[in-house]
Amino acid sequence: DRFKPLTAKELTPEQKVMVEHLVSGERGSLNGPFNVTLRSPQMGDQAQKLGAQLRFHTSLPKRLNELAIIMTARFWSAQYEWSAHRKAAQAAGVSPRVIEAIAAGRRPAFTDPDEEIVYNFGSELLNKREVSDAAFKAVVDKFGEHGAVDLTGVVGYYCFVSMMLNVDRYPLPDGEKPELKPLP
C-alpha cells in the first residue's frame, strides 16, 4: 500500500465524483486500482468508465473476456488482479486446467477452439507487442472486427490496471496467498 486509502473527509470534489460513479456502478466498490487512480480523479473516472465497458459490456462472451483478463494479469504478475479474475474466469467456464497452465506461464492444452483463438491473439499482443495476420484473421473470422477491437481493448485496459496495482503493491484479500511467481 504505497497509496494510503483516503477517507471521505480527505476527498476533493473531483475525487468524490469518481467515488460516486464507482460505488453506484456495476463494481459497487473502490477495490482494485481505484485507490491509486483517485490521485488523478479525472483520468481515473474516465478509466473506470472504460473498464466497466470492457469488463461488463464487451462483445466477447464473458468466459473469453475473463480468459483475456487472466492472461494479462499473468503477464504482469499482478497478484490481486489474478486472484480476483481467476475466480471470475472459472465461474464463467474457463477450465481449471487452462487457468493452472496460465498461472504457471505455460501454454494451455485447449479443448475449446474459441479459447485458443483468444489465447493466441492475446499472447502475441502481450509478448510480441503485435499480432500476426493469422491470429488477427482468426479473431475477426470468429468475433468480427468489433470483437478484435474489444479484445485488444480488454488486454490494454488490464495492462493499465495491472500496472497501477503493481505500482501500489496492492494487497491480496485477507487470507489469500500469492499464486504467481514472476515469469523469466
JSON list of C-alpha atoms in Angstrom, two decimals:
[
{"chain": "A", "resi": 1, "resn": "ASP", "atom": "CA", "xyz": [0.00, 0.00, 0.00]},
{"chain": "A", "resi": 2, "resn": "ARG", "atom": "CA", "xyz": [2.11, 2.87, -1.23]},
{"chain": "A", "resi": 3, "resn": "PHE", "atom": "CA", "xyz": [-1.03, 4.97, -1.62]},
{"chain": "A", "resi": 4, "resn": "LYS", "atom": "CA", "xyz": [-2.84, 5.07, 1.68]},
{"chain": "A", "resi": 5, "resn": "PRO", "atom": "CA", "xyz": [-6.60, 4.74, 1.42]},
{"chain": "A", "resi": 6, "resn": "LEU", "atom": "CA", "xyz": [-8.30, 8.12, 1.53]},
{"chain": "A", "resi": 7, "resn": "THR", "atom": "CA", "xyz": [-11.09, 8.90, 3.96]},
{"chain": "A", "resi": 8, "resn": "ALA", "atom": "CA", "xyz": [-14.28, 10.64, 2.85]},
{"chain": "A", "resi": 9, "resn": "LYS", "atom": "CA", "xyz": [-13.07, 13.83, 4.55]},
{"chain": "A", "resi": 10, "resn": "GLU", "atom": "CA", "xyz": [-9.85, 13.81, 2.52]},
{"chain": "A", "resi": 11, "resn": "LEU", "atom": "CA", "xyz": [-11.54, 13.57, -0.89]},
{"chain": "A", "resi": 12, "resn": "THR", "atom": "CA", "xyz": [-11.56, 16.55, -3.22]},
{"chain": "A", "resi": 13, "resn": "PRO", "atom": "CA", "xyz": [-14.78, 17.34, -5.11]},
{"chain": "A", "resi": 14, "resn": "GLU", "atom": "CA", "xyz": [-13.36, 15.60, -8.22]},
{"chain": "A", "resi": 15, "resn": "GLN", "atom": "CA", "xyz": [-12.45, 12.51, -6.19]},
{"chain": "A", "resi": 16, "resn": "LYS", "atom": "CA", "xyz": [-15.95, 12.43, -4.71]},
{"chain": "A", "resi": 17, "resn": "VAL", "atom": "CA", "xyz": [-17.41, 12.38, -8.24]},
{"chain": "A", "resi": 18, "resn": "MET", "atom": "CA", "xyz": [-15.21, 9.43, -9.16]},
{"chain": "A", "resi": 19, "resn": "VAL", "atom": "CA", "xyz": [-16.13, 7.57, -5.97]},
{"chain": "A", "resi": 20, "resn": "GLU", "atom": "CA", "xyz": [-19.83, 8.18, -6.61]},
{"chain": "A", "resi": 21, "resn": "HIS", "atom": "CA", "xyz": [-19.51, 6.79, -10.14]},
{"chain": "A", "resi": 22, "resn": "LEU", "atom": "CA", "xyz": [-17.67, 3.71, -8.85]},
{"chain": "A", "resi": 23, "resn": "VAL", "atom": "CA", "xyz": [-19.99, 2.82, -5.99]},
{"chain": "A", "resi": 24, "resn": "SER", "atom": "CA", "xyz": [-23.16, 3.48, -7.96]},
{"chain": "A", "resi": 25, "resn": "GLY", "atom": "CA", "xyz": [-21.91, 1.47, -10.96]},
{"chain": "A", "resi": 26, "resn": "GLU", "atom": "CA", "xyz": [-21.61, -2.23, -11.58]},
{"chain": "A", "resi": 27, "resn": "ARG", "atom": "CA", "xyz": [-18.48, -2.61, -9.46]},
{"chain": "A", "resi": 28, "resn": "GLY", "atom": "CA", "xyz": [-20.05, -1.11, -6.35]},
{"chain": "A", "resi": 29, "resn": "SER", "atom": "CA", "xyz": [-16.69, -0.65, -4.61]},
{"chain": "A", "resi": 30, "resn": "LEU", "atom": "CA", "xyz": [-13.29, 1.01, -4.65]},
{"chain": "A", "resi": 31, "resn": "ASN", "atom": "CA", "xyz": [-11.34, -2.27, -4.76]},
{"chain": "A", "resi": 32, "resn": "GLY", "atom": "CA", "xyz": [-8.54, -2.76, -7.22]},
{"chain": "A", "resi": 33, "resn": "PRO", "atom": "CA", "xyz": [-6.68, 0.14, -8.85]},
{"chain": "A", "resi": 34, "resn": "PHE", "atom": "CA", "xyz": [-9.16, 2.83, -7.92]},
{"chain": "A", "resi": 35, "resn": "ASN", "atom": "CA", "xyz": [-7.46, 3.93, -4.71]},
{"chain": "A", "resi": 36, "resn": "VAL", "atom": "CA", "xyz": [-4.43, 4.70, -6.87]},
{"chain": "A", "resi": 37, "resn": "THR", "atom": "CA", "xyz": [-6.32, 6.40, -9.69]},
{"chain": "A", "resi": 38, "resn": "LEU", "atom": "CA", "xyz": [-8.14, 8.64, -7.18]},
{"chain": "A", "resi": 39, "resn": "ARG", "atom": "CA", "xyz": [-4.87, 10.62, -7.18]},
{"chain": "A", "resi": 40, "resn": "SER", "atom": "CA", "xyz": [-5.74, 11.65, -10.74]},
{"chain": "A", "resi": 41, "resn": "PRO", "atom": "CA", "xyz": [-9.54, 11.64, -10.47]},
{"chain": "A", "resi": 42, "resn": "GLN", "atom": "CA", "xyz": [-10.39, 12.92, -13.95]},
{"chain": "A", "resi": 43, "resn": "MET", "atom": "CA", "xyz": [-8.19, 10.26, -15.55]},
{"chain": "A", "resi": 44, "resn": "GLY", "atom": "CA", "xyz": [-9.32, 7.67, -13.00]},
{"chain": "A", "resi": 45, "resn": "ASP", "atom": "CA", "xyz": [-13.00, 8.33, -13.65]},
{"chain": "A", "resi": 46, "resn": "GLN", "atom": "CA", "xyz": [-12.57, 8.05, -17.41]},
{"chain": "A", "resi": 47, "resn": "ALA", "atom": "CA", "xyz": [-10.52, 4.87, -16.95]},
{"chain": "A", "resi": 48, "resn": "GLN", "atom": "CA", "xyz": [-13.11, 3.26, -14.69]},
{"chain": "A", "resi": 49, "resn": "LYS", "atom": "CA", "xyz": [-15.84, 4.02, -17.24]},
{"chain": "A", "resi": 50, "resn": "LEU", "atom": "CA", "xyz": [-13.78, 2.37, -19.98]},
{"chain": "A", "resi": 51, "resn": "GLY", "atom": "CA", "xyz": [-13.08, -0.54, -17.63]},
{"chain": "A", "resi": 52, "resn": "ALA", "atom": "CA", "xyz": [-16.77, -1.02, -16.90]},
{"chain": "A", "resi": 53, "resn": "GLN", "atom": "CA", "xyz": [-17.47, -1.15, -20.63]},
{"chain": "A", "resi": 54, "resn": "LEU", "atom": "CA", "xyz": [-14.70, -3.66, -21.26]},
{"chain": "A", "resi": 55, "resn": "ARG", "atom": "CA", "xyz": [-15.47, -5.84, -18.26]},
{"chain": "A", "resi": 56, "resn": "PHE", "atom": "CA", "xyz": [-19.26, -5.90, -18.28]},
{"chain": "A", "resi": 57, "resn": "HIS", "atom": "CA", "xyz": [-20.36, -4.95, -21.82]},
{"chain": "A", "resi": 58, "resn": "THR", "atom": "CA", "xyz": [-17.76, -6.23, -24.26]},
{"chain": "A", "resi": 59, "resn": "SER", "atom": "CA", "xyz": [-18.93, -8.03, -27.39]},
{"chain": "A", "resi": 60, "resn": "LEU", "atom": "CA", "xyz": [-16.98, -11.14, -26.33]},
{"chain": "A", "resi": 61, "resn": "PRO", "atom": "CA", "xyz": [-18.56, -13.90, -24.26]},
{"chain": "A", "resi": 62, "resn": "LYS", "atom": "CA", "xyz": [-17.77, -13.46, -20.56]},
{"chain": "A", "resi": 63, "resn": "ARG", "atom": "CA", "xyz": [-15.68, -16.65, -20.48]},
{"chain": "A", "resi": 64, "resn": "LEU", "atom": "CA", "xyz": [-13.39, -15.37, -23.23]},
{"chain": "A", "resi": 65, "resn": "ASN", "atom": "CA", "xyz": [-13.22, -11.89, -21.76]},
{"chain": "A", "resi": 66, "resn": "GLU", "atom": "CA", "xyz": [-12.11, -13.34, -18.42]},
{"chain": "A", "resi": 67, "resn": "LEU", "atom": "CA", "xyz": [-9.55, -15.52, -20.21]},
{"chain": "A", "resi": 68, "resn": "ALA", "atom": "CA", "xyz": [-8.02, -12.39, -21.75]},
{"chain": "A", "resi": 69, "resn": "ILE", "atom": "CA", "xyz": [-8.01, -10.69, -18.33]},
{"chain": "A", "resi": 70, "resn": "ILE", "atom": "CA", "xyz": [-6.20, -13.53, -16.53]},
{"chain": "A", "resi": 71, "resn": "MET", "atom": "CA", "xyz": [-3.68, -13.77, -19.37]},
{"chain": "A", "resi": 72, "resn": "THR", "atom": "CA", "xyz": [-2.91, -10.09, -18.88]},
{"chain": "A", "resi": 73, "resn": "ALA", "atom": "CA", "xyz": [-2.75, -10.40, -15.09]},
{"chain": "A", "resi": 74, "resn": "ARG", "atom": "CA", "xyz": [-0.34, -13.34, -15.52]},
{"chain": "A", "resi": 75, "resn": "PHE", "atom": "CA", "xyz": [1.81, -11.38, -17.98]},
{"chain": "A", "resi": 76, "resn": "TRP", "atom": "CA", "xyz": [2.22, -8.60, -15.39]},
{"chain": "A", "resi": 77, "resn": "SER", "atom": "CA", "xyz": [2.35, -10.98, -12.38]},
{"chain": "A", "resi": 78, "resn": "ALA", "atom": "CA", "xyz": [-0.41, -8.81, -10.91]},
{"chain": "A", "resi": 79, "resn": "GLN", "atom": "CA", "xyz": [-1.33, -10.87, -7.85]},
{"chain": "A", "resi": 80, "resn": "TYR", "atom": "CA", "xyz": [-4.51, -9.02, -6.87]},
{"chain": "A", "resi": 81, "resn": "GLU", "atom": "CA", "xyz": [-5.84, -8.94, -10.43]},
{"chain": "A", "resi": 82, "resn": "TRP", "atom": "CA", "xyz": [-5.03, -12.62, -10.85]},
{"chain": "A", "resi": 83, "resn": "SER", "atom": "CA", "xyz": [-6.75, -13.53, -7.59]},
{"chain": "A", "resi": 84, "resn": "ALA", "atom": "CA", "xyz": [-9.95, -11.65, -8.46]},
{"chain": "A", "resi": 85, "resn": "HIS", "atom": "CA", "xyz": [-10.21, -12.73, -12.07]},
{"chain": "A", "resi": 86, "resn": "ARG", "atom": "CA", "xyz": [-9.03, -16.33, -11.68]},
{"chain": "A", "resi": 87, "resn": "LYS", "atom": "CA", "xyz": [-12.22, -16.90, -9.71]},
{"chain": "A", "resi": 88, "resn": "ALA", "atom": "CA", "xyz": [-14.31, -14.98, -12.25]},
{"chain": "A", "resi": 89, "resn": "ALA", "atom": "CA", "xyz": [-12.75, -16.94, -15.13]},
{"chain": "A", "resi": 90, "resn": "GLN", "atom": "CA", "xyz": [-13.54, -20.26, -13.52]},
{"chain": "A", "resi": 91, "resn": "ALA", "atom": "CA", "xyz": [-17.09, -19.14, -12.69]},
{"chain": "A", "resi": 92, "resn": "ALA", "atom": "CA", "xyz": [-17.51, -18.08, -16.34]},
{"chain": "A", "resi": 93, "resn": "GLY", "atom": "CA", "xyz": [-16.47, -21.53, -17.56]},
{"chain": "A", "resi": 94, "resn": "VAL", "atom": "CA", "xyz": [-12.71, -21.43, -18.13]},
{"chain": "A", "resi": 95, "resn": "SER", "atom": "CA", "xyz": [-11.42, -24.85, -17.09]},
{"chain": "A", "resi": 96, "resn": "PRO", "atom": "CA", "xyz": [-9.15, -25.18, -14.06]},
{"chain": "A", "resi": 97, "resn": "ARG", "atom": "CA", "xyz": [-6.55, -26.86, -16.32]},
{"chain": "A", "resi": 98, "resn": "VAL", "atom": "CA", "xyz": [-6.37, -23.78, -18.55]},
{"chain": "A", "resi": 99, "resn": "ILE", "atom": "CA", "xyz": [-6.18, -21.47, -15.54]},
{"chain": "A", "resi": 100, "resn": "GLU", "atom": "CA", "xyz": [-3.41, -23.56, -13.92]},
{"chain": "A", "resi": 101, "resn": "ALA", "atom": "CA", "xyz": [-1.36, -23.59, -17.13]},
{"chain": "A", "resi": 102, "resn": "ILE", "atom": "CA", "xyz": [-1.63, -19.82, -17.47]},
{"chain": "A", "resi": 103, "resn": "ALA", "atom": "CA", "xyz": [-0.65, -19.38, -13.81]},
{"chain": "A", "resi": 104, "resn": "ALA", "atom": "CA", "xyz": [2.45, -21.48, -14.45]},
{"chain": "A", "resi": 105, "resn": "GLY", "atom": "CA", "xyz": [3.33, -19.48, -17.54]},
{"chain": "A", "resi": 106, "resn": "ARG", "atom": "CA", "xyz": [2.65, -22.41, -19.89]},
{"chain": "A", "resi": 107, "resn": "ARG", "atom": "CA", "xyz": [0.52, -22.59, -23.00]},
{"chain": "A", "resi": 108, "resn": "PRO", "atom": "CA", "xyz": [-2.67, -24.45, -22.08]},
{"chain": "A", "resi": 109, "resn": "ALA", "atom": "CA", "xyz": [-3.82, -27.54, -23.97]},
{"chain": "A", "resi": 110, "resn": "PHE", "atom": "CA", "xyz": [-7.11, -26.18, -25.28]},
{"chain": "A", "resi": 111, "resn": "THR", "atom": "CA", "xyz": [-10.22, -28.23, -25.90]},
{"chain": "A", "resi": 112, "resn": "ASP", "atom": "CA", "xyz": [-12.23, -25.13, -26.87]},
{"chain": "A", "resi": 113, "resn": "PRO", "atom": "CA", "xyz": [-11.21, -23.56, -30.20]},
{"chain": "A", "resi": 114, "resn": "ASP", "atom": "CA", "xyz": [-12.60, -20.13, -29.21]},
{"chain": "A", "resi": 115, "resn": "GLU", "atom": "CA", "xyz": [-10.37, -20.04, -26.14]},
{"chain": "A", "resi": 116, "resn": "GLU", "atom": "CA", "xyz": [-7.37, -20.93, -28.30]},
{"chain": "A", "resi": 117, "resn": "ILE", "atom": "CA", "xyz": [-8.20, -18.09, -30.72]},
{"chain": "A", "resi": 118, "resn": "VAL", "atom": "CA", "xyz": [-8.34, -15.59, -27.84]},
{"chain": "A", "resi": 119, "resn": "TYR", "atom": "CA", "xyz": [-5.20, -17.03, -26.25]},
{"chain": "A", "resi": 120, "resn": "ASN", "atom": "CA", "xyz": [-3.19, -16.83, -29.49]},
{"chain": "A", "resi": 121, "resn": "PHE", "atom": "CA", "xyz": [-4.21, -13.24, -30.14]},
{"chain": "A", "resi": 122, "resn": "GLY", "atom": "CA", "xyz": [-3.64, -12.12, -26.54]},
{"chain": "A", "resi": 123, "resn": "SER", "atom": "CA", "xyz": [-0.37, -13.97, -26.20]},
{"chain": "A", "resi": 124, "resn": "GLU", "atom": "CA", "xyz": [1.03, -12.41, -29.36]},
{"chain": "A", "resi": 125, "resn": "LEU", "atom": "CA", "xyz": [-0.19, -8.95, -28.39]},
{"chain": "A", "resi": 126, "resn": "LEU", "atom": "CA", "xyz": [1.39, -9.17, -24.94]},
{"chain": "A", "resi": 127, "resn": "ASN", "atom": "CA", "xyz": [4.61, -10.99, -25.78]},
{"chain": "A", "resi": 128, "resn": "LYS", "atom": "CA", "xyz": [5.39, -9.78, -29.29]},
{"chain": "A", "resi": 129, "resn": "ARG", "atom": "CA", "xyz": [3.65, -6.40, -28.99]},
{"chain": "A", "resi": 130, "resn": "GLU", "atom": "CA", "xyz": [1.92, -7.08, -32.28]},
{"chain": "A", "resi": 131, "resn": "VAL", "atom": "CA", "xyz": [-0.46, -9.66, -33.74]},
{"chain": "A", "resi": 132, "resn": "SER", "atom": "CA", "xyz": [0.23, -11.87, -36.74]},
{"chain": "A", "resi": 133, "resn": "ASP", "atom": "CA", "xyz": [-2.09, -11.88, -39.72]},
{"chain": "A", "resi": 134, "resn": "ALA", "atom": "CA", "xyz": [-3.16, -15.43, -38.83]},
{"chain": "A", "resi": 135, "resn": "ALA", "atom": "CA", "xyz": [-4.11, -14.55, -35.23]},
{"chain": "A", "resi": 136, "resn": "PHE", "atom": "CA", "xyz": [-5.90, -11.39, -36.36]},
{"chain": "A", "resi": 137, "resn": "LYS", "atom": "CA", "xyz": [-7.82, -13.25, -39.08]},
{"chain": "A", "resi": 138, "resn": "ALA", "atom": "CA", "xyz": [-8.88, -15.96, -36.63]},
{"chain": "A", "resi": 139, "resn": "VAL", "atom": "CA", "xyz": [-10.33, -13.37, -34.23]},
{"chain": "A", "resi": 140, "resn": "VAL", "atom": "CA", "xyz": [-12.07, -11.39, -36.97]},
{"chain": "A", "resi": 141, "resn": "ASP", "atom": "CA", "xyz": [-13.45, -14.54, -38.59]},
{"chain": "A", "resi": 142, "resn": "LYS", "atom": "CA", "xyz": [-14.90, -15.69, -35.27]},
{"chain": "A", "resi": 143, "resn": "PHE", "atom": "CA", "xyz": [-15.83, -12.43, -33.49]},
{"chain": "A", "resi": 144, "resn": "GLY", "atom": "CA", "xyz": [-15.78, -9.75, -36.21]},
{"chain": "A", "resi": 145, "resn": "GLU", "atom": "CA", "xyz": [-13.84, -6.51, -36.23]},
{"chain": "A", "resi": 146, "resn": "HIS", "atom": "CA", "xyz": [-15.86, -5.40, -33.20]},
{"chain": "A", "resi": 147, "resn": "GLY", "atom": "CA", "xyz": [-14.56, -8.44, -31.29]},
{"chain": "A", "resi": 148, "resn": "ALA", "atom": "CA", "xyz": [-10.97, -7.78, -32.38]},
{"chain": "A", "resi": 149, "resn": "VAL", "atom": "CA", "xyz": [-11.17, -4.20, -31.11]},
{"chain": "A", "resi": 150, "resn": "ASP", "atom": "CA", "xyz": [-12.86, -5.26, -27.85]},
{"chain": "A", "resi": 151, "resn": "LEU", "atom": "CA", "xyz": [-10.25, -7.97, -27.24]},
{"chain": "A", "resi": 152, "resn": "THR", "atom": "CA", "xyz": [-7.43, -5.50, -27.85]},
{"chain": "A", "resi": 153, "resn": "GLY", "atom": "CA", "xyz": [-9.14, -3.04, -25.50]},
{"chain": "A", "resi": 154, "resn": "VAL", "atom": "CA", "xyz": [-9.55, -5.65, -22.76]},
{"chain": "A", "resi": 155, "resn": "VAL", "atom": "CA", "xyz": [-5.88, -6.60, -22.90]},
{"chain": "A", "resi": 156, "resn": "GLY", "atom": "CA", "xyz": [-4.82, -2.95, -22.98]},
{"chain": "A", "resi": 157, "resn": "TYR", "atom": "CA", "xyz": [-7.09, -1.87, -20.14]},
{"chain": "A", "resi": 158, "resn": "TYR", "atom": "CA", "xyz": [-5.99, -4.74, -17.91]},
{"chain": "A", "resi": 159, "resn": "CYS", "atom": "CA", "xyz": [-2.34, -3.86, -18.62]},
{"chain": "A", "resi": 160, "resn": "PHE", "atom": "CA", "xyz": [-3.20, -0.42, -17.21]},
{"chain": "A", "resi": 161, "resn": "VAL", "atom": "CA", "xyz": [-4.95, -1.97, -14.19]},
{"chain": "A", "resi": 162, "resn": "SER", "atom": "CA", "xyz": [-2.10, -4.42, -13.55]},
{"chain": "A", "resi": 163, "resn": "MET", "atom": "CA", "xyz": [0.49, -1.66, -13.68]},
{"chain": "A", "resi": 164, "resn": "MET", "atom": "CA", "xyz": [-1.47, 0.51, -11.24]},
{"chain": "A", "resi": 165, "resn": "LEU", "atom": "CA", "xyz": [-1.82, -2.42, -8.84]},
{"chain": "A", "resi": 166, "resn": "ASN", "atom": "CA", "xyz": [1.84, -3.36, -9.12]},
{"chain": "A", "resi": 167, "resn": "VAL", "atom": "CA", "xyz": [2.99, 0.23, -8.50]},
{"chain": "A", "resi": 168, "resn": "ASP", "atom": "CA", "xyz": [0.80, 0.35, -5.39]},
{"chain": "A", "resi": 169, "resn": "ARG", "atom": "CA", "xyz": [1.74, -3.20, -4.30]},
{"chain": "A", "resi": 170, "resn": "TYR", "atom": "CA", "xyz": [-1.99, -3.68, -3.73]},
{"chain": "A", "resi": 171, "resn": "PRO", "atom": "CA", "xyz": [-2.51, -6.38, -1.09]},
{"chain": "A", "resi": 172, "resn": "LEU", "atom": "CA", "xyz": [-4.41, -9.59, -1.60]},
{"chain": "A", "resi": 173, "resn": "PRO", "atom": "CA", "xyz": [-7.67, -10.09, 0.28]},
{"chain": "A", "resi": 174, "resn": "ASP", "atom": "CA", "xyz": [-7.24, -11.40, 3.83]},
{"chain": "A", "resi": 175, "resn": "GLY", "atom": "CA", "xyz": [-6.05, -14.97, 3.98]},
{"chain": "A", "resi": 176, "resn": "GLU", "atom": "CA", "xyz": [-5.08, -15.27, 0.31]},
{"chain": "A", "resi": 177, "resn": "LYS", "atom": "CA", "xyz": [-1.54, -16.20, -0.62]},
{"chain": "A", "resi": 178, "resn": "PRO", "atom": "CA", "xyz": [0.27, -15.08, -3.76]},
{"chain": "A", "resi": 179, "resn": "GLU", "atom": "CA", "xyz": [-0.18, -17.63, -6.54]},
{"chain": "A", "resi": 180, "resn": "LEU", "atom": "CA", "xyz": [2.02, -16.20, -9.27]},
{"chain": "A", "resi": 181, "resn": "LYS", "atom": "CA", "xyz": [5.78, -16.46, -9.46]},
{"chain": "A", "resi": 182, "resn": "PRO", "atom": "CA", "xyz": [7.49, -13.88, -11.69]},
{"chain": "A", "resi": 183, "resn": "LEU", "atom": "CA", "xyz": [7.98, -15.14, -15.23]},
{"chain": "A", "resi": 184, "resn": "PRO", "atom": "CA", "xyz": [11.55, -15.36, -16.56]}
]
